[in-house]
PDB file of C-alpha atoms in Angstrom:
ATOM      1  CA  MET C   1      -0.013   0.041   0.092  1.00 51.00           C
ATOM      2  CA  THR C   2       1.319   3.444  -0.819  1.00 50.00           C
ATOM      3  CA  THR C   3      -0.264   6.756   0.273  1.00 63.00           C
ATOM      4  CA  ASP C   4       0.295  10.356   0.090  1.00 73.00           C
ATOM      5  CA  TRP C   5       0.315  12.013   3.547  1.00 93.00           C
ATOM      6  CA  LEU C   6      -1.935  14.855   3.532  1.00 96.00           C
ATOM      7  CA  VAL C   7      -0.605  18.003   5.355  1.00 97.00           C
ATOM      8  CA  ASP C   8      -3.606  20.496   5.664  1.00 97.00           C
ATOM      9  CA  GLY C   9      -5.446  18.826   2.976  1.00 96.00           C
ATOM     10  CA  ASN C  10      -2.779  18.679   0.369  1.00 95.00           C
ATOM     11  CA  PRO C  11       0.241  16.087  -0.331  1.00 95.00           C
ATOM     12  CA  GLY C  12       3.268  17.659   1.375  1.00 90.00           C
ATOM     13  CA  ARG C  13       5.807  17.645   4.038  1.00 93.00           C
ATOM     14  CA  VAL C  14       5.506  19.033   7.706  1.00 96.00           C
ATOM     15  CA  ASP C  15       7.321  22.374   8.143  1.00 96.00           C
ATOM     16  CA  PRO C  16      10.255  21.562  10.428  1.00 96.00           C
ATOM     17  CA  ARG C  17       9.398  24.438  12.581  1.00 97.00           C
ATOM     18  CA  ASP C  18       6.058  22.701  13.662  1.00 98.00           C
ATOM     19  CA  ARG C  19       5.606  22.454  17.429  1.00 98.00           C
ATOM     20  CA  GLY C  20       4.489  18.968  17.040  1.00 98.00           C
ATOM     21  CA  LEU C  21       8.178  17.831  15.931  1.00 97.00           C
ATOM     22  CA  ALA C  22       9.695  20.035  18.514  1.00 96.00           C
ATOM     23  CA  TYR C  23       7.817  19.611  21.557  1.00 97.00           C
ATOM     24  CA  GLY C  24       5.184  16.826  20.819  1.00 98.00           C
ATOM     25  CA  ASP C  25       2.726  19.636  21.209  1.00 98.00           C
ATOM     26  CA  GLY C  26      -0.411  17.947  19.531  1.00 98.00           C
ATOM     27  CA  LEU C  27      -2.573  14.946  19.482  1.00 98.00           C
ATOM     28  CA  PHE C  28      -3.224  11.968  17.491  1.00 98.00           C
ATOM     29  CA  GLU C  29      -5.854   9.256  16.440  1.00 98.00           C
ATOM     30  CA  THR C  30      -5.037   5.887  15.329  1.00 98.00           C
ATOM     31  CA  MET C  31      -8.180   4.393  13.267  1.00 98.00           C
ATOM     32  CA  ALA C  32      -9.169   1.198  11.977  1.00 97.00           C
ATOM     33  CA  ALA C  33     -10.654   1.439   8.335  1.00 96.00           C
ATOM     34  CA  ARG C  34     -12.836  -1.146   6.820  1.00 94.00           C
ATOM     35  CA  SER C  35     -14.105  -0.958   3.262  1.00 93.00           C
ATOM     36  CA  GLY C  36     -13.676   2.706   3.266  1.00 93.00           C
ATOM     37  CA  ARG C  37     -15.274   3.641   6.547  1.00 95.00           C
ATOM     38  CA  ILE C  38     -13.507   4.478   9.844  1.00 97.00           C
ATOM     39  CA  ARG C  39     -15.017   2.393  12.757  1.00 95.00           C
ATOM     40  CA  TRP C  40     -16.058   4.598  15.624  1.00 97.00           C
ATOM     41  CA  LEU C  41     -15.086   7.834  13.801  1.00 98.00           C
ATOM     42  CA  ASP C  42     -17.387   9.849  15.925  1.00 98.00           C
ATOM     43  CA  TYR C  43     -15.571   8.728  19.113  1.00 98.00           C
ATOM     44  CA  HIS C  44     -12.239   9.423  17.720  1.00 98.00           C
ATOM     45  CA  LEU C  45     -13.215  12.892  16.784  1.00 98.00           C
ATOM     46  CA  ASP C  46     -14.760  13.424  20.076  1.00 98.00           C
ATOM     47  CA  ARG C  47     -11.591  12.411  21.874  1.00 98.00           C
ATOM     48  CA  LEU C  48      -9.478  14.706  19.677  1.00 98.00           C
ATOM     49  CA  ALA C  49     -11.714  17.708  20.297  1.00 98.00           C
ATOM     50  CA  GLU C  50     -11.487  17.098  24.079  1.00 98.00           C
ATOM     51  CA  GLY C  51      -7.771  16.998  23.819  1.00 98.00           C
ATOM     52  CA  CYS C  52      -7.412  20.211  21.862  1.00 98.00           C
ATOM     53  CA  ARG C  53      -9.691  21.801  24.401  1.00 98.00           C
ATOM     54  CA  ARG C  54      -7.602  20.841  27.295  1.00 98.00           C
ATOM     55  CA  LEU C  55      -4.145  21.691  25.454  1.00 98.00           C
ATOM     56  CA  GLY C  56      -5.711  25.054  24.237  1.00 98.00           C
ATOM     57  CA  ILE C  57      -5.252  23.959  20.418  1.00 98.00           C
ATOM     58  CA  PRO C  58      -7.960  25.365  18.239  1.00 98.00           C
ATOM     59  CA  SER C  59      -9.996  22.258  17.192  1.00 97.00           C
ATOM     60  CA  PRO C  60     -10.033  21.826  13.465  1.00 98.00           C
ATOM     61  CA  ASP C  61     -13.415  21.747  11.616  1.00 97.00           C
ATOM     62  CA  PRO C  62     -14.834  18.062  11.999  1.00 97.00           C
ATOM     63  CA  VAL C  63     -16.238  18.256   8.652  1.00 98.00           C
ATOM     64  CA  VAL C  64     -12.739  19.127   6.936  1.00 98.00           C
ATOM     65  CA  LEU C  65     -11.143  16.247   9.100  1.00 98.00           C
ATOM     66  CA  ARG C  66     -13.949  13.869   7.761  1.00 97.00           C
ATOM     67  CA  ASP C  67     -13.152  14.854   4.263  1.00 97.00           C
ATOM     68  CA  GLU C  68      -9.362  14.540   4.567  1.00 97.00           C
ATOM     69  CA  ILE C  69      -9.659  11.050   6.272  1.00 97.00           C
ATOM     70  CA  GLY C  70     -12.092  10.011   3.485  1.00 95.00           C
ATOM     71  CA  ALA C  71      -9.657  11.247   0.888  1.00 94.00           C
ATOM     72  CA  THR C  72      -6.836   8.751   2.332  1.00 94.00           C
ATOM     73  CA  CYS C  73      -8.982   5.883   3.459  1.00 93.00           C
ATOM     74  CA  PRO C  74      -8.760   2.996   0.980  1.00 92.00           C
ATOM     75  CA  ALA C  75     -12.281   2.148  -0.578  1.00 92.00           C
ATOM     76  CA  THR C  76     -11.693  -1.577  -0.035  1.00 94.00           C
ATOM     77  CA  GLY C  77      -9.994  -3.916   2.431  1.00 94.00           C
ATOM     78  CA  GLN C  78      -8.550  -2.870   5.746  1.00 95.00           C
ATOM     79  CA  ALA C  79      -5.953  -0.327   6.690  1.00 96.00           C
ATOM     80  CA  VAL C  80      -4.957   1.937   9.655  1.00 97.00           C
ATOM     81  CA  VAL C  81      -5.522   5.649   9.285  1.00 97.00           C
ATOM     82  CA  LYS C  82      -3.578   8.159  11.378  1.00 98.00           C
ATOM     83  CA  LEU C  83      -4.670  11.645  12.127  1.00 98.00           C
ATOM     84  CA  VAL C  84      -2.346  14.100  13.730  1.00 98.00           C
ATOM     85  CA  VAL C  85      -3.281  17.566  14.858  1.00 98.00           C
ATOM     86  CA  THR C  86      -0.465  19.825  16.113  1.00 98.00           C
ATOM     87  CA  ARG C  87      -0.473  23.467  17.528  1.00 98.00           C
ATOM     88  CA  GLY C  88       1.335  24.342  14.312  1.00 98.00           C
ATOM     89  CA  VAL C  89       4.482  26.473  13.501  1.00 97.00           C
ATOM     90  CA  SER C  90       5.990  28.757  15.930  1.00 96.00           C
ATOM     91  CA  ALA C  91       9.098  30.782  16.825  1.00 94.00           C
ATOM     92  CA  ARG C  92      11.826  28.832  18.937  1.00 94.00           C
ATOM     93  CA  GLY C  93      10.853  28.345  22.542  1.00 96.00           C
ATOM     94  CA  TYR C  94       8.416  26.595  24.561  1.00 97.00           C
ATOM     95  CA  ALA C  95       5.801  29.515  24.824  1.00 96.00           C
ATOM     96  CA  PRO C  96       3.091  28.841  22.336  1.00 96.00           C
ATOM     97  CA  PRO C  97       1.903  31.457  19.949  1.00 96.00           C
ATOM     98  CA  ALA C  98      -0.825  33.710  20.849  1.00 95.00           C
ATOM     99  CA  ASP C  99      -2.955  32.693  17.723  1.00 96.00           C
ATOM    100  CA  PRO C 100      -1.878  29.262  16.767  1.00 97.00           C
ATOM    101  CA  GLU C 101      -2.725  27.830  13.292  1.00 97.00           C
ATOM    102  CA  PRO C 102      -2.948  23.880  13.835  1.00 98.00           C
ATOM    103  CA  THR C 103      -1.451  21.501  11.392  1.00 98.00           C
ATOM    104  CA  ARG C 104      -3.495  18.555  10.103  1.00 98.00           C
ATOM    105  CA  ILE C 105      -1.777  15.525   9.119  1.00 98.00           C
ATOM    106  CA  VAL C 106      -3.619  12.458   7.691  1.00 98.00           C
ATOM    107  CA  GLY C 107      -2.078   9.127   6.229  1.00 96.00           C
ATOM    108  CA  THR C 108      -2.676   5.475   5.880  1.00 96.00           C
ATOM    109  CA  ALA C 109      -0.520   2.310   6.900  1.00 95.00           C
ATOM    110  CA  ARG C 110      -1.115  -1.309   6.088  1.00 95.00           C
ATOM    111  CA  TRP C 111      -3.230  -3.424   8.153  1.00 95.00           C
ATOM    112  CA  PRO C 112      -1.208  -5.444  10.725  1.00 95.00           C
ATOM    113  CA  ALA C 113      -1.038  -9.139  10.270  1.00 92.00           C
ATOM    114  CA  TYR C 114      -2.494 -10.267  13.754  1.00 95.00           C
ATOM    115  CA  PRO C 115      -2.658 -13.981  14.444  1.00 96.00           C
ATOM    116  CA  ALA C 116      -6.053 -15.509  14.857  1.00 96.00           C
ATOM    117  CA  SER C 117      -4.918 -16.971  17.868  1.00 97.00           C
ATOM    118  CA  TYR C 118      -4.597 -13.628  19.724  1.00 97.00           C
ATOM    119  CA  TYR C 119      -8.491 -13.448  19.267  1.00 97.00           C
ATOM    120  CA  THR C 120      -9.155 -16.922  20.162  1.00 97.00           C
ATOM    121  CA  ASP C 121      -6.628 -18.357  22.537  1.00 97.00           C
ATOM    122  CA  GLY C 122      -5.474 -15.045  24.148  1.00 98.00           C
ATOM    123  CA  ILE C 123      -2.038 -13.200  24.478  1.00 98.00           C
ATOM    124  CA  LYS C 124       0.716 -13.307  26.893  1.00 98.00           C
ATOM    125  CA  LEU C 125       0.817 -10.080  29.199  1.00 98.00           C
ATOM    126  CA  SER C 126       3.855  -9.268  31.151  1.00 98.00           C
ATOM    127  CA  THR C 127       4.266  -6.440  33.805  1.00 98.00           C
ATOM    128  CA  LEU C 128       6.993  -4.013  32.621  1.00 98.00           C
ATOM    129  CA  LYS C 129       9.573  -2.379  35.074  1.00 98.00           C
ATOM    130  CA  LEU C 130       8.925   1.090  33.519  1.00 98.00           C
ATOM    131  CA  ARG C 131       6.478   3.183  35.610  1.00 98.00           C
ATOM    132  CA  LEU C 132       4.381   5.895  33.978  1.00 98.00           C
ATOM    133  CA  GLY C 133       4.872   9.259  35.363  1.00 98.00           C
ATOM    134  CA  GLU C 134       1.755  11.022  36.670  1.00 98.00           C
ATOM    135  CA  ASN C 135       0.300  14.137  35.398  1.00 97.00           C
ATOM    136  CA  PRO C 136      -3.308  14.506  35.690  1.00 97.00           C
ATOM    137  CA  LEU C 137      -3.523  17.458  33.352  1.00 97.00           C
ATOM    138  CA  LEU C 138      -2.540  15.171  30.562  1.00 98.00           C
ATOM    139  CA  ALA C 139      -4.441  11.841  31.705  1.00 98.00           C
ATOM    140  CA  GLY C 140      -6.849  10.515  29.282  1.00 98.00           C
ATOM    141  CA  ILE C 141      -5.878  12.427  26.098  1.00 98.00           C
ATOM    142  CA  LYS C 142      -3.794  10.975  23.237  1.00 98.00           C
ATOM    143  CA  HIS C 143      -0.997  13.625  23.089  1.00 98.00           C
ATOM    144  CA  LEU C 144       2.062  13.348  20.895  1.00 98.00           C
ATOM    145  CA  CYS C 145       4.597  12.853  23.864  1.00 97.00           C
ATOM    146  CA  ARG C 146       5.066   9.085  23.695  1.00 97.00           C
ATOM    147  CA  LEU C 147       8.654   8.512  24.883  1.00 98.00           C
ATOM    148  CA  GLU C 148       7.499   6.370  27.783  1.00 98.00           C
ATOM    149  CA  GLN C 149       5.642   4.104  25.496  1.00 98.00           C
ATOM    150  CA  VAL C 150       8.858   3.910  23.140  1.00 98.00           C
ATOM    151  CA  LEU C 151      11.005   2.739  26.085  1.00 98.00           C
ATOM    152  CA  ALA C 152       8.258   0.450  27.215  1.00 98.00           C
ATOM    153  CA  LYS C 153       8.208  -1.188  23.692  1.00 98.00           C
ATOM    154  CA  LEU C 154      11.976  -1.486  23.916  1.00 98.00           C
ATOM    155  CA  GLU C 155      11.692  -3.392  27.354  1.00 98.00           C
ATOM    156  CA  LEU C 156       8.986  -5.571  25.766  1.00 98.00           C
ATOM    157  CA  HIS C 157      11.124  -6.571  22.839  1.00 96.00           C
ATOM    158  CA  GLU C 158      13.150  -8.490  25.453  1.00 95.00           C
ATOM    159  CA  LEU C 159      10.292 -10.509  26.549  1.00 96.00           C
ATOM    160  CA  SER C 160       8.263 -13.399  25.232  1.00 93.00           C
ATOM    161  CA  ALA C 161       4.838 -11.473  25.688  1.00 97.00           C
ATOM    162  CA  GLN C 162       2.665  -9.865  22.958  1.00 98.00           C
ATOM    163  CA  GLU C 163       1.742  -6.816  25.452  1.00 98.00           C
ATOM    164  CA  GLY C 164       3.283  -5.075  28.284  1.00 98.00           C
ATOM    165  CA  LEU C 165       1.411  -4.087  31.565  1.00 98.00           C
ATOM    166  CA  LEU C 166       2.313  -0.492  32.829  1.00 98.00           C
ATOM    167  CA  LEU C 167       1.917   0.535  36.410  1.00 98.00           C
ATOM    168  CA  ASP C 168       2.168   4.327  37.433  1.00 98.00           C
ATOM    169  CA  THR C 169       4.443   5.529  39.906  1.00 98.00           C
ATOM    170  CA  SER C 170       1.795   4.821  42.507  1.00 98.00           C
ATOM    171  CA  GLY C 171       1.889   1.132  41.764  1.00 98.00           C
ATOM    172  CA  PHE C 172      -1.509   1.016  40.172  1.00 98.00           C
ATOM    173  CA  ALA C 173      -2.262  -0.623  36.816  1.00 98.00           C
ATOM    174  CA  VAL C 174      -2.774   1.885  33.794  1.00 98.00           C
ATOM    175  CA  GLY C 175      -3.020  -0.294  30.913  1.00 98.00           C
ATOM    176  CA  GLY C 176      -0.880  -1.868  28.020  1.00 98.00           C
ATOM    177  CA  VAL C 177       1.793  -0.137  26.126  1.00 98.00           C
ATOM    178  CA  ALA C 178      -0.657   0.302  23.305  1.00 98.00           C
ATOM    179  CA  SER C 179      -4.007  -0.788  24.895  1.00 98.00           C
ATOM    180  CA  ASN C 180      -6.313  -0.366  28.050  1.00 98.00           C
ATOM    181  CA  VAL C 181      -6.663  -3.457  30.271  1.00 98.00           C
ATOM    182  CA  PHE C 182      -9.931  -4.917  31.778  1.00 98.00           C
ATOM    183  CA  ALA C 183     -10.504  -7.336  34.651  1.00 98.00           C
ATOM    184  CA  VAL C 184     -13.601  -9.245  34.842  1.00 98.00           C
ATOM    185  CA  SER C 185     -14.784 -10.258  38.521  1.00 97.00           C
ATOM    186  CA  GLY C 186     -18.182 -11.879  38.663  1.00 96.00           C
ATOM    187  CA  ALA C 187     -20.496  -9.532  36.856  1.00 97.00           C
ATOM    188  CA  ALA C 188     -18.245  -6.455  37.167  1.00 98.00           C
ATOM    189  CA  VAL C 189     -15.902  -5.442  34.169  1.00 98.00           C
ATOM    190  CA  VAL C 190     -13.268  -3.231  35.742  1.00 98.00           C
ATOM    191  CA  THR C 191     -10.707  -1.079  33.980  1.00 98.00           C
ATOM    192  CA  PRO C 192      -8.097   1.662  35.510  1.00 98.00           C
ATOM    193  CA  GLU C 193      -9.869   5.189  35.941  1.00 97.00           C
ATOM    194  CA  ILE C 194      -7.315   6.876  33.955  1.00 97.00           C
ATOM    195  CA  LYS C 195      -7.015   9.985  36.268  1.00 97.00           C
ATOM    196  CA  ARG C 196      -3.383  10.252  36.991  1.00 97.00           C
ATOM    197  CA  CYS C 197      -1.898   9.226  33.376  1.00 98.00           C
ATOM    198  CA  GLY C 198      -2.699   6.896  30.534  1.00 98.00           C
ATOM    199  CA  VAL C 199      -5.077   7.159  27.617  1.00 98.00           C
ATOM    200  CA  LYS C 200      -8.846   6.755  27.552  1.00 98.00           C
ATOM    201  CA  GLY C 201      -8.965   4.465  24.532  1.00 98.00           C
ATOM    202  CA  VAL C 202     -11.920   4.478  22.069  1.00 98.00           C
ATOM    203  CA  MET C 203     -12.323   0.807  22.376  1.00 98.00           C
ATOM    204  CA  ARG C 204     -12.229   1.359  26.062  1.00 98.00           C
ATOM    205  CA  ARG C 205     -15.241   3.709  25.847  1.00 98.00           C
ATOM    206  CA  ILE C 206     -17.171   1.169  23.596  1.00 98.00           C
ATOM    207  CA  VAL C 207     -16.680  -1.576  26.043  1.00 98.00           C
ATOM    208  CA  LEU C 208     -17.815   0.495  28.978  1.00 98.00           C
ATOM    209  CA  GLU C 209     -20.859   1.754  27.088  1.00 98.00           C
ATOM    210  CA  SER C 210     -21.765  -1.982  25.831  1.00 97.00           C
ATOM    211  CA  CYS C 211     -21.339  -3.683  29.208  1.00 97.00           C
ATOM    212  CA  GLU C 212     -25.000  -3.071  30.419  1.00 95.00           C
ATOM    213  CA  GLU C 213     -26.522  -4.405  27.262  1.00 96.00           C
ATOM    214  CA  LEU C 214     -24.907  -7.782  28.110  1.00 97.00           C
ATOM    215  CA  GLY C 215     -25.759  -7.690  31.741  1.00 97.00           C
ATOM    216  CA  PHE C 216     -22.301  -6.640  33.168  1.00 98.00           C
ATOM    217  CA  ARG C 217     -21.372  -3.715  35.474  1.00 98.00           C
ATOM    218  CA  PRO C 218     -18.923  -1.215  34.160  1.00 98.00           C
ATOM    219  CA  VAL C 219     -16.574   0.022  36.736  1.00 98.00           C
ATOM    220  CA  GLU C 220     -13.744   2.594  36.603  1.00 98.00           C
ATOM    221  CA  ALA C 221     -11.355   2.317  39.574  1.00 98.00           C
ATOM    222  CA  ASP C 222      -7.892   2.226  40.911  1.00 97.00           C
ATOM    223  CA  LEU C 223      -6.467  -1.414  40.138  1.00 97.00           C
ATOM    224  CA  GLU C 224      -3.745  -2.953  42.019  1.00 97.00           C
ATOM    225  CA  PRO C 225      -1.690  -5.676  40.340  1.00 97.00           C
ATOM    226  CA  LYS C 226      -2.997  -8.076  42.637  1.00 97.00           C
ATOM    227  CA  ALA C 227      -6.573  -7.319  41.578  1.00 97.00           C
ATOM    228  CA  LEU C 228      -5.544  -8.429  37.995  1.00 98.00           C
ATOM    229  CA  ILE C 229      -4.148 -11.594  39.175  1.00 97.00           C
ATOM    230  CA  GLU C 230      -7.250 -12.500  41.246  1.00 97.00           C
ATOM    231  CA  ALA C 231      -9.625 -11.684  38.289  1.00 98.00           C
ATOM    232  CA  ASP C 232     -11.845 -14.161  36.596  1.00 98.00           C
ATOM    233  CA  GLU C 233     -10.939 -13.081  33.110  1.00 98.00           C
ATOM    234  CA  LEU C 234      -8.526 -10.366  31.675  1.00 98.00           C
ATOM    235  CA  PHE C 235      -8.591  -8.715  28.172  1.00 98.00           C
ATOM    236  CA  VAL C 236      -6.913  -5.806  26.524  1.00 98.00           C
ATOM    237  CA  THR C 237      -8.438  -3.402  23.937  1.00 98.00           C
ATOM    238  CA  ASN C 238      -7.542  -0.820  21.360  1.00 97.00           C
ATOM    239  CA  ALA C 239      -9.248   0.592  18.386  1.00 97.00           C
ATOM    240  CA  VAL C 240      -7.306  -1.302  15.842  1.00 97.00           C
ATOM    241  CA  PHE C 241      -7.200  -4.814  17.148  1.00 97.00           C
ATOM    242  CA  GLY C 242     -10.162  -4.711  19.042  1.00 97.00           C
ATOM    243  CA  ILE C 243     -10.247  -7.074  21.991  1.00 98.00           C
ATOM    244  CA  TRP C 244      -7.661  -9.715  22.852  1.00 98.00           C
ATOM    245  CA  PRO C 245      -7.964 -12.123  25.800  1.00 98.00           C
ATOM    246  CA  VAL C 246      -5.250 -12.434  28.151  1.00 98.00           C
ATOM    247  CA  ARG C 247      -4.290 -16.097  28.716  1.00 98.00           C
ATOM    248  CA  ASP C 248      -1.311 -15.247  30.981  1.00 98.00           C
ATOM    249  CA  LEU C 249      -0.208 -12.503  33.193  1.00 98.00           C
ATOM    250  CA  ASP C 250       3.347 -12.924  34.730  1.00 97.00           C
ATOM    251  CA  GLY C 251       2.945 -16.723  34.873  1.00 96.00           C
ATOM    252  CA  GLN C 252      -0.599 -16.686  36.046  1.00 97.00           C
ATOM    253  CA  ALA C 253      -2.828 -18.557  33.528  1.00 98.00           C
ATOM    254  CA  PHE C 254      -6.406 -17.283  32.716  1.00 98.00           C
ATOM    255  CA  ARG C 255      -9.209 -18.789  30.844  1.00 96.00           C
ATOM    256  CA  VAL C 256     -11.064 -16.898  28.058  1.00 97.00           C
ATOM    257  CA  GLY C 257     -14.338 -16.294  29.883  1.00 96.00           C
ATOM    258  CA  GLN C 258     -17.885 -15.591  28.684  1.00 96.00           C
ATOM    259  CA  ALA C 259     -17.743 -11.827  29.199  1.00 97.00           C
ATOM    260  CA  THR C 260     -14.695 -11.527  26.984  1.00 97.00           C
ATOM    261  CA  ARG C 261     -16.140 -13.925  24.275  1.00 97.00           C
ATOM    262  CA  ARG C 262     -19.598 -12.040  24.283  1.00 97.00           C
ATOM    263  CA  LEU C 263     -18.062  -8.525  24.127  1.00 97.00           C
ATOM    264  CA  GLN C 264     -15.920  -9.790  21.008  1.00 97.00           C
ATOM    265  CA  ARG C 265     -18.964 -11.119  19.392  1.00 96.00           C
ATOM    266  CA  LEU C 266     -21.111  -7.996  20.122  1.00 96.00           C
ATOM    267  CA  LEU C 267     -18.520  -5.687  18.799  1.00 95.00           C
ATOM    268  CA  GLY C 268     -17.211  -7.814  15.906  1.00 91.00           C
ATOM    269  CA  TYR C 269     -14.066  -9.061  17.145  1.00 83.00           C
ATOM    270  CA  GLY C 270     -14.834 -12.760  17.373  1.00 61.00           C
ATOM    271  CA  GLY C 271     -11.911 -14.008  15.252  1.00 49.00           C
ATOM    272  CA  ARG C 272      -9.411 -12.696  12.936  1.00 43.00           C
ATOM    273  CA  VAL C 273     -10.241  -8.994  12.087  1.00 38.00           C
TER     274      VAL C 273
END
């Protein structure tokens, strides 16, 4: 697959003075495209708008964003579409411009070749040594400052696990390197609250909103590692791969339970995506 990256609606390159490059001053969304349509696009744009509001970046017109996403999204098959919004170009220095002109960047990548076993049998999850720094002002939004996740991926590469579990500096679970984590205990489907650090994923939101339809109770709360080990089921989520059961956490085996299976079926992730 080849694609032109659109910068402010046109094929081109990002200005090297852009604050997204210099300081990570911006936000991004990574979206799943199927047959020319983005799954959960409204939710992605909602999160982007909230991130812009919290960072004080003028939010781009959603109609323009939809048009630019549509222009890059393949009409057939599956692909990953990435949207980046930065504060734009400024003079040197941390101080943002008084009247920023945000930069919009949209591009497409190949769909990852996920093994079907990740959906059916589950994945191995390992707790990483790296701890996420706590900053409530950034918690929840998908900002461009991702060096912690880069370091976490480097650590994960040395392990035999498919995903790494990250804790914050207070010792509570936050989620995976590129996913949110859920623990099922009885009828409760529990996920970290994401109030000190971490990203509130689009698929996390969808799972929480879908629980009651299936008779489960969605809960957002601080989760100690012990609570994960003692759970009946574990699964991880993101907007691209959907829902993967966890079959092993740090040597503790888990069965793939009915809550995970029912959510996979409801949301269209019952097998290879």
